[in-house]
Amino acid sequence: MKFLSVRKSIFVRLSTRLVRLIGCYSGNIAVITALTAPVLLAAAGSAIDYGVLSMKVTQLHELADSAAIGGAKELSLAGSSDQSIASTVRSYIAQEGKMNVAFTLKIDRKAGSLNVALIETWKPFFAYFLDAGVTPIHVQATASLVGSSSICILALDDAAAKALHLDKSAKITAKNCGVYSNSTHSQGIRLDMDSSIKSSLICSAGGVKAKTTSVSPSPTIDCPPVDDPLADRKPPAIGSCDYSGVKIVGGSKTLDPGTYCDGLEVSGTATVHFNPGTYVVQDGPFKISNNARVDGKHVGFYLAGQAAVIDFSGNSSISLSGAASGELSGLLFFEDRSASLDRKHRIGSANASELTGTIYLSRGSLWVDPNSSVAEDSAYTAIIAHKLELNEGPELVMNSNYGATDVPVPAGVRSSAQIVLIK
């Protein structure tokens, strides 16, 4: 580093002067002492200055790293501006009380990177007079985004084969968003029998096996696992039963938010409208079947208890959008975290055209198996599940038109950027 070379050159000069003095005044100790004292004092003072300099350089490097990471997090957000990124970097500097630190910022959106250069001016006592090159201090850090696409699909299982599996002409079309598997298995993502994935990014922590299939773009393997962006989301409070054993088989009915014990079933030719709010489906399935039709805007469903699973089948029609506010804000379905691993949820309805919001099944295995399109009319859909299986010819359409709905996008879903310091 620069300050080390400067330090070395100063001590060389001081030592040389000291040797010459001793040679010239070897006969007079008192004179030598008097003459060399300033030199020795300067050497000691310079050592202190360079110790302070070393500490300042280390601190400034750490600050540059943290500011670059913070700026990169802002860069990863859809719609971020250069001004908001600069404001984030400035706040990191202010938090450390570094009022005498200036910065310059270079943002490369195409490469997904930013460079933060910091300049700190300080006032050494001795070293400054010997060599002004010790101040100001210049350091820099560069952070880069890896896999900065928003999440459309995330399979959380970290070890299983076929954590994300498509079979028998199944398709995933993920528009301007990414498909991720956290499984480190060599077949963490597997496609069979003319299945296909098309998205902005396909990323597997392990490997991908795809035979007689179409995958675009080419999958990236050995990706860093994506943290569950909803791991800290708190479930809604569950009160006493407002309704028990509700089964609607015909006619038209409007349902209100509340706790539905022993499940909730809509079948036959029933038409059901859900008023906005939070629905707790407890100790029984949320079942829609036959020719039933359901719709609801700004509704969130919490699946409480081992028996509370999604079970949509038959020729039923489903048009639902997630909660706009409250405990389930941005979520359409939220699974009980105490449920056993890989219990089966199913979306098999022939007309499940709108599923706007986030489907969060951190313990469950979601099966999508109608021979038709699913979620194609949604402004956006995100699926975070322990495992995901598509079978028997469905096309799962994952839109990411976030501005077309007032259903908020949960933090971390809109961008899954992994931030790496590269310099």
mmCIF file of N, CA and C in Angstrom, residues 15-99:
data_model
loop_
_atom_site.group_PDB
_atom_site.id
_atom_site.type_symbol
_atom_site.label_atom_id
_atom_site.label_comp_id
_atom_site.label_asym_id
_atom_site.label_seq_id
_atom_site.Cartn_x
_atom_site.Cartn_y
_atom_site.Cartn_z
ATOM 1 N N SER A 15 17.124 7.349 9.467
ATOM 2 C CA SER A 15 18.254 6.517 9.909
ATOM 3 C C SER A 15 19.560 7.014 9.329
ATOM 4 N N THR A 16 19.531 7.398 8.073
ATOM 5 C CA THR A 16 20.747 7.902 7.416
ATOM 6 C C THR A 16 21.266 9.165 8.095
ATOM 7 N N ARG A 17 20.313 10.056 8.401
ATOM 8 C CA ARG A 17 20.707 11.292 9.094
ATOM 9 C C ARG A 17 21.315 10.989 10.463
ATOM 10 N N LEU A 18 20.734 10.029 11.145
ATOM 11 C CA LEU A 18 21.216 9.686 12.487
ATOM 12 C C LEU A 18 22.622 9.119 12.437
ATOM 13 N N VAL A 19 22.895 8.230 11.481
ATOM 14 C CA VAL A 19 24.239 7.644 11.339
ATOM 15 C C VAL A 19 25.268 8.724 11.045
ATOM 16 N N ARG A 20 24.906 9.656 10.179
ATOM 17 C CA ARG A 20 25.849 10.730 9.843
ATOM 18 C C ARG A 20 26.165 11.599 11.060
ATOM 19 N N LEU A 21 25.128 11.860 11.834
ATOM 20 C CA LEU A 21 25.337 12.672 13.030
ATOM 21 C C LEU A 21 26.274 11.982 14.015
ATOM 22 N N ILE A 22 26.030 10.676 14.196
ATOM 23 C CA ILE A 22 26.890 9.927 15.124
ATOM 24 C C ILE A 22 28.328 9.924 14.641
ATOM 25 N N GLY A 23 28.534 9.778 13.346
ATOM 26 C CA GLY A 23 29.892 9.783 12.794
ATOM 27 C C GLY A 23 30.592 11.111 12.970
ATOM 28 N N CYS A 24 29.809 12.180 12.815
ATOM 29 C CA CYS A 24 30.403 13.519 12.903
ATOM 30 C C CYS A 24 30.703 13.942 14.337
ATOM 31 N N TYR A 25 29.867 13.425 15.284
ATOM 32 C CA TYR A 25 29.970 13.922 16.662
ATOM 33 C C TYR A 25 30.268 12.810 17.670
ATOM 34 N N SER A 26 31.045 11.848 17.254
ATOM 35 C CA SER A 26 31.280 10.705 18.110
ATOM 36 C C SER A 26 32.034 11.077 19.385
ATOM 37 N N GLY A 27 32.696 12.208 19.403
ATOM 38 C CA GLY A 27 33.459 12.574 20.582
ATOM 39 C C GLY A 27 32.713 13.358 21.625
ATOM 40 N N ASN A 28 31.489 13.689 21.350
ATOM 41 C CA ASN A 28 30.771 14.551 22.282
ATOM 42 C C ASN A 28 29.348 14.030 22.451
ATOM 43 N N ILE A 29 29.153 13.216 23.497
ATOM 44 C CA ILE A 29 27.852 12.563 23.710
ATOM 45 C C ILE A 29 26.755 13.585 23.953
ATOM 46 N N ALA A 30 27.053 14.588 24.715
ATOM 47 C CA ALA A 30 26.030 15.592 25.029
ATOM 48 C C ALA A 30 25.570 16.297 23.778
ATOM 49 N N VAL A 31 26.565 16.647 22.948
ATOM 50 C CA VAL A 31 26.220 17.340 21.700
ATOM 51 C C VAL A 31 25.398 16.425 20.794
ATOM 52 N N ILE A 32 25.842 15.164 20.743
ATOM 53 C CA ILE A 32 25.125 14.200 19.907
ATOM 54 C C ILE A 32 23.681 14.065 20.365
ATOM 55 N N THR A 33 23.540 13.945 21.692
ATOM 56 C CA THR A 33 22.184 13.785 22.232
ATOM 57 C C THR A 33 21.309 14.981 21.882
ATOM 58 N N ALA A 34 21.890 16.160 22.063
ATOM 59 C CA ALA A 34 21.124 17.372 21.773
ATOM 60 C C ALA A 34 20.746 17.463 20.304
ATOM 61 N N LEU A 35 21.674 17.077 19.458
ATOM 62 C CA LEU A 35 21.421 17.208 18.018
ATOM 63 C C LEU A 35 20.490 16.120 17.486
ATOM 64 N N THR A 36 20.600 14.930 18.091
ATOM 65 C CA THR A 36 19.778 13.830 17.565
ATOM 66 C C THR A 36 18.392 13.768 18.172
ATOM 67 N N ALA A 37 18.175 14.452 19.277
ATOM 68 C CA ALA A 37 16.862 14.381 19.929
ATOM 69 C C ALA A 37 15.716 14.757 18.998
ATOM 70 N N PRO A 38 15.846 15.859 18.225
ATOM 71 C CA PRO A 38 14.740 16.183 17.317
ATOM 72 C C PRO A 38 14.475 15.096 16.274
ATOM 73 N N VAL A 39 15.594 14.493 15.819
ATOM 74 C CA VAL A 39 15.440 13.444 14.815
ATOM 75 C C VAL A 39 14.715 12.238 15.411
ATOM 76 N N LEU A 40 15.148 11.866 16.636
ATOM 77 C CA LEU A 40 14.494 10.738 17.299
ATOM 78 C C LEU A 40 13.025 11.042 17.595
ATOM 79 N N LEU A 41 12.772 12.282 18.004
ATOM 80 C CA LEU A 41 11.400 12.693 18.275
ATOM 81 C C LEU A 41 10.565 12.644 17.000
ATOM 82 N N ALA A 42 11.158 13.093 15.910
ATOM 83 C CA ALA A 42 10.443 13.054 14.632
ATOM 84 C C ALA A 42 10.141 11.620 14.227
ATOM 85 N N ALA A 43 11.121 10.705 14.465
ATOM 86 C CA ALA A 43 10.909 9.301 14.118
ATOM 87 C C ALA A 43 9.778 8.706 14.949
ATOM 88 N N ALA A 44 9.789 9.026 16.253
ATOM 89 C CA ALA A 44 8.719 8.506 17.119
ATOM 90 C C ALA A 44 7.370 9.085 16.720
ATOM 91 N N GLY A 45 7.367 10.396 16.448
ATOM 92 C CA GLY A 45 6.117 11.031 16.039
ATOM 93 C C GLY A 45 5.601 10.472 14.732
ATOM 94 N N SER A 46 6.506 10.230 13.798
ATOM 95 C CA SER A 46 6.099 9.653 12.516
ATOM 96 C C SER A 46 5.527 8.251 12.700
ATOM 97 N N ALA A 47 6.132 7.471 13.614
ATOM 98 C CA ALA A 47 5.616 6.126 13.875
ATOM 99 C C ALA A 47 4.186 6.191 14.391
ATOM 100 N N ILE A 48 3.940 7.171 15.274
ATOM 101 C CA ILE A 48 2.571 7.336 15.787
ATOM 102 C C ILE A 48 1.638 7.731 14.662
ATOM 103 N N ASP A 49 2.079 8.697 13.824
ATOM 104 C CA ASP A 49 1.245 9.136 12.702
ATOM 105 C C ASP A 49 0.897 7.972 11.786
ATOM 106 N N TYR A 50 1.886 7.122 11.496
ATOM 107 C CA TYR A 50 1.631 6.026 10.565
ATOM 108 C C TYR A 50 0.800 4.925 11.205
ATOM 109 N N GLY A 51 0.870 4.814 12.520
ATOM 110 C CA GLY A 51 -0.060 3.911 13.201
ATOM 111 C C GLY A 51 -1.488 4.391 13.065
ATOM 112 N N VAL A 52 -1.685 5.706 13.239
ATOM 113 C CA VAL A 52 -3.016 6.297 13.055
ATOM 114 C C VAL A 52 -3.461 6.129 11.609
ATOM 115 N N LEU A 53 -2.531 6.353 10.681
ATOM 116 C CA LEU A 53 -2.855 6.204 9.263
ATOM 117 C C LEU A 53 -3.308 4.790 8.943
ATOM 118 N N SER A 54 -2.604 3.799 9.477
ATOM 119 C CA SER A 54 -2.975 2.403 9.231
ATOM 120 C C SER A 54 -4.389 2.126 9.721
ATOM 121 N N MET A 55 -4.710 2.634 10.915
ATOM 122 C CA MET A 55 -6.043 2.443 11.465
ATOM 123 C C MET A 55 -7.091 3.123 10.586
ATOM 124 N N LYS A 56 -6.807 4.341 10.133
ATOM 125 C CA LYS A 56 -7.759 5.080 9.309
ATOM 126 C C LYS A 56 -8.002 4.376 7.967
ATOM 127 N N VAL A 57 -6.929 3.846 7.377
ATOM 128 C CA VAL A 57 -7.072 3.147 6.098
ATOM 129 C C VAL A 57 -7.959 1.907 6.262
ATOM 130 N N THR A 58 -7.730 1.156 7.336
ATOM 131 C CA THR A 58 -8.552 -0.036 7.594
ATOM 132 C C THR A 58 -10.011 0.340 7.772
ATOM 133 N N GLN A 59 -10.259 1.375 8.584
ATOM 134 C CA GLN A 59 -11.634 1.807 8.820
ATOM 135 C C GLN A 59 -12.296 2.295 7.543
ATOM 136 N N LEU A 60 -11.522 3.008 6.725
ATOM 137 C CA LEU A 60 -12.091 3.553 5.493
ATOM 138 C C LEU A 60 -12.405 2.448 4.488
ATOM 139 N N HIS A 61 -11.549 1.413 4.445
ATOM 140 C CA HIS A 61 -11.837 0.262 3.587
ATOM 141 C C HIS A 61 -13.136 -0.421 4.021
ATOM 142 N N GLU A 62 -13.303 -0.600 5.321
ATOM 143 C CA GLU A 62 -14.524 -1.235 5.823
ATOM 144 C C GLU A 62 -15.755 -0.403 5.480
ATOM 145 N N LEU A 63 -15.610 0.920 5.594
ATOM 146 C CA LEU A 63 -16.725 1.806 5.262
ATOM 147 C C LEU A 63 -17.039 1.747 3.771
ATOM 148 N N ALA A 64 -16.010 1.718 2.941
ATOM 149 C CA ALA A 64 -16.223 1.620 1.489
ATOM 150 C C ALA A 64 -16.944 0.326 1.134
ATOM 151 N N ASP A 65 -16.553 -0.776 1.775
ATOM 152 C CA ASP A 65 -17.206 -2.060 1.526
ATOM 153 C C ASP A 65 -18.692 -2.009 1.887
ATOM 154 N N SER A 66 -18.988 -1.501 3.094
ATOM 155 C CA SER A 66 -20.378 -1.473 3.542
ATOM 156 C C SER A 66 -21.209 -0.505 2.701
ATOM 157 N N ALA A 67 -20.627 0.625 2.303
ATOM 158 C CA ALA A 67 -21.343 1.583 1.467
ATOM 159 C C ALA A 67 -21.613 1.002 0.084
ATOM 160 N N ALA A 68 -20.643 0.261 -0.464
ATOM 161 C CA ALA A 68 -20.838 -0.363 -1.779
ATOM 162 C C ALA A 68 -21.929 -1.429 -1.718
ATOM 163 N N ILE A 69 -21.935 -2.232 -0.652
ATOM 164 C CA ILE A 69 -22.975 -3.257 -0.496
ATOM 165 C C ILE A 69 -24.342 -2.603 -0.345
ATOM 166 N N GLY A 70 -24.417 -1.551 0.486
ATOM 167 C CA GLY A 70 -25.686 -0.851 0.658
ATOM 168 C C GLY A 70 -26.181 -0.232 -0.634
ATOM 169 N N GLY A 71 -25.274 0.389 -1.389
ATOM 170 C CA GLY A 71 -25.653 0.956 -2.676
ATOM 171 C C GLY A 71 -26.106 -0.099 -3.658
ATOM 172 N N ALA A 72 -25.448 -1.278 -3.637
ATOM 173 C CA ALA A 72 -25.828 -2.368 -4.537
ATOM 174 C C ALA A 72 -27.214 -2.908 -4.198
ATOM 175 N N LYS A 73 -27.545 -2.943 -2.922
ATOM 176 C CA LYS A 73 -28.893 -3.376 -2.534
ATOM 177 C C LYS A 73 -29.945 -2.431 -3.114
ATOM 178 N N GLU A 74 -29.653 -1.151 -3.061
ATOM 179 C CA GLU A 74 -30.576 -0.171 -3.645
ATOM 180 C C GLU A 74 -30.630 -0.340 -5.164
ATOM 181 N N LEU A 75 -29.468 -0.584 -5.794
ATOM 182 C CA LEU A 75 -29.404 -0.794 -7.238
ATOM 183 C C LEU A 75 -30.255 -1.980 -7.662
ATOM 184 N N SER A 76 -30.324 -3.003 -6.805
ATOM 185 C CA SER A 76 -31.048 -4.224 -7.164
ATOM 186 C C SER A 76 -32.560 -4.028 -7.193
ATOM 187 N N LEU A 77 -33.049 -2.955 -6.591
ATOM 188 C CA LEU A 77 -34.489 -2.735 -6.538
ATOM 189 C C LEU A 77 -34.989 -2.178 -7.855
ATOM 190 N N ALA A 78 -36.091 -2.726 -8.322
ATOM 191 C CA ALA A 78 -36.697 -2.225 -9.545
ATOM 192 C C ALA A 78 -37.089 -0.765 -9.342
ATOM 193 N N GLY A 79 -36.762 0.083 -10.325
ATOM 194 C CA GLY A 79 -37.146 1.480 -10.252
ATOM 195 C C GLY A 79 -36.208 2.352 -9.449
ATOM 196 N N SER A 80 -35.097 1.804 -8.969
ATOM 197 C CA SER A 80 -34.165 2.633 -8.202
ATOM 198 C C SER A 80 -33.531 3.675 -9.124
ATOM 199 N N SER A 81 -33.232 4.839 -8.571
ATOM 200 C CA SER A 81 -32.613 5.921 -9.337
ATOM 201 C C SER A 81 -31.171 6.115 -8.877
ATOM 202 N N ASP A 82 -30.381 6.804 -9.707
ATOM 203 C CA ASP A 82 -29.013 7.110 -9.310
ATOM 204 C C ASP A 82 -29.006 7.960 -8.050
ATOM 205 N N GLN A 83 -30.018 8.842 -7.929
ATOM 206 C CA GLN A 83 -30.094 9.710 -6.750
ATOM 207 C C GLN A 83 -30.357 8.901 -5.480
ATOM 208 N N SER A 84 -31.241 7.906 -5.571
ATOM 209 C CA SER A 84 -31.541 7.097 -4.386
ATOM 210 C C SER A 84 -30.344 6.244 -3.986
ATOM 211 N N ILE A 85 -29.574 5.776 -4.972
ATOM 212 C CA ILE A 85 -28.373 4.996 -4.671
ATOM 213 C C ILE A 85 -27.333 5.887 -3.987
ATOM 214 N N ALA A 86 -27.150 7.096 -4.523
ATOM 215 C CA ALA A 86 -26.195 8.030 -3.916
ATOM 216 C C ALA A 86 -26.618 8.397 -2.496
ATOM 217 N N SER A 87 -27.915 8.557 -2.292
ATOM 218 C CA SER A 87 -28.416 8.875 -0.959
ATOM 219 C C SER A 87 -28.137 7.737 0.020
ATOM 220 N N THR A 88 -28.266 6.499 -0.454
ATOM 221 C CA THR A 88 -27.973 5.348 0.396
ATOM 222 C C THR A 88 -26.504 5.319 0.795
ATOM 223 N N VAL A 89 -25.610 5.547 -0.174
ATOM 224 C CA VAL A 89 -24.171 5.568 0.115
ATOM 225 C C VAL A 89 -23.856 6.687 1.107
ATOM 226 N N ARG A 90 -24.456 7.833 0.890
ATOM 227 C CA ARG A 90 -24.229 8.978 1.780
ATOM 228 C C ARG A 90 -24.672 8.666 3.214
ATOM 229 N N SER A 91 -25.776 7.942 3.346
ATOM 230 C CA SER A 91 -26.277 7.614 4.683
ATOM 231 C C SER A 91 -25.333 6.670 5.414
ATOM 232 N N TYR A 92 -24.702 5.735 4.684
ATOM 233 C CA TYR A 92 -23.734 4.836 5.319
ATOM 234 C C TYR A 92 -22.552 5.639 5.869
ATOM 235 N N ILE A 93 -22.099 6.615 5.103
ATOM 236 C CA ILE A 93 -20.981 7.440 5.558
ATOM 237 C C ILE A 93 -21.380 8.263 6.769
ATOM 238 N N ALA A 94 -22.589 8.834 6.731
ATOM 239 C CA ALA A 94 -23.067 9.666 7.837
ATOM 240 C C ALA A 94 -23.227 8.856 9.117
ATOM 241 N N GLN A 95 -23.658 7.590 8.984
ATOM 242 C CA GLN A 95 -23.846 6.743 10.158
ATOM 243 C C GLN A 95 -22.551 6.524 10.919
ATOM 244 N N GLU A 96 -21.435 6.586 10.218
ATOM 245 C CA GLU A 96 -20.132 6.396 10.860
ATOM 246 C C GLU A 96 -19.545 7.711 11.353
ATOM 247 N N GLY A 97 -20.296 8.808 11.170
ATOM 248 C CA GLY A 97 -19.825 10.112 11.628
ATOM 249 C C GLY A 97 -18.628 10.633 10.850
ATOM 250 N N LYS A 98 -18.445 10.175 9.620
ATOM 251 C CA LYS A 98 -17.295 10.572 8.811
ATOM 252 C C LYS A 98 -17.628 11.830 7.998
ATOM 253 N N MET A 99 -17.713 12.952 8.683
ATOM 254 C CA MET A 99 -18.111 14.185 8.026
ATOM 255 C C MET A 99 -17.032 14.715 7.088
#
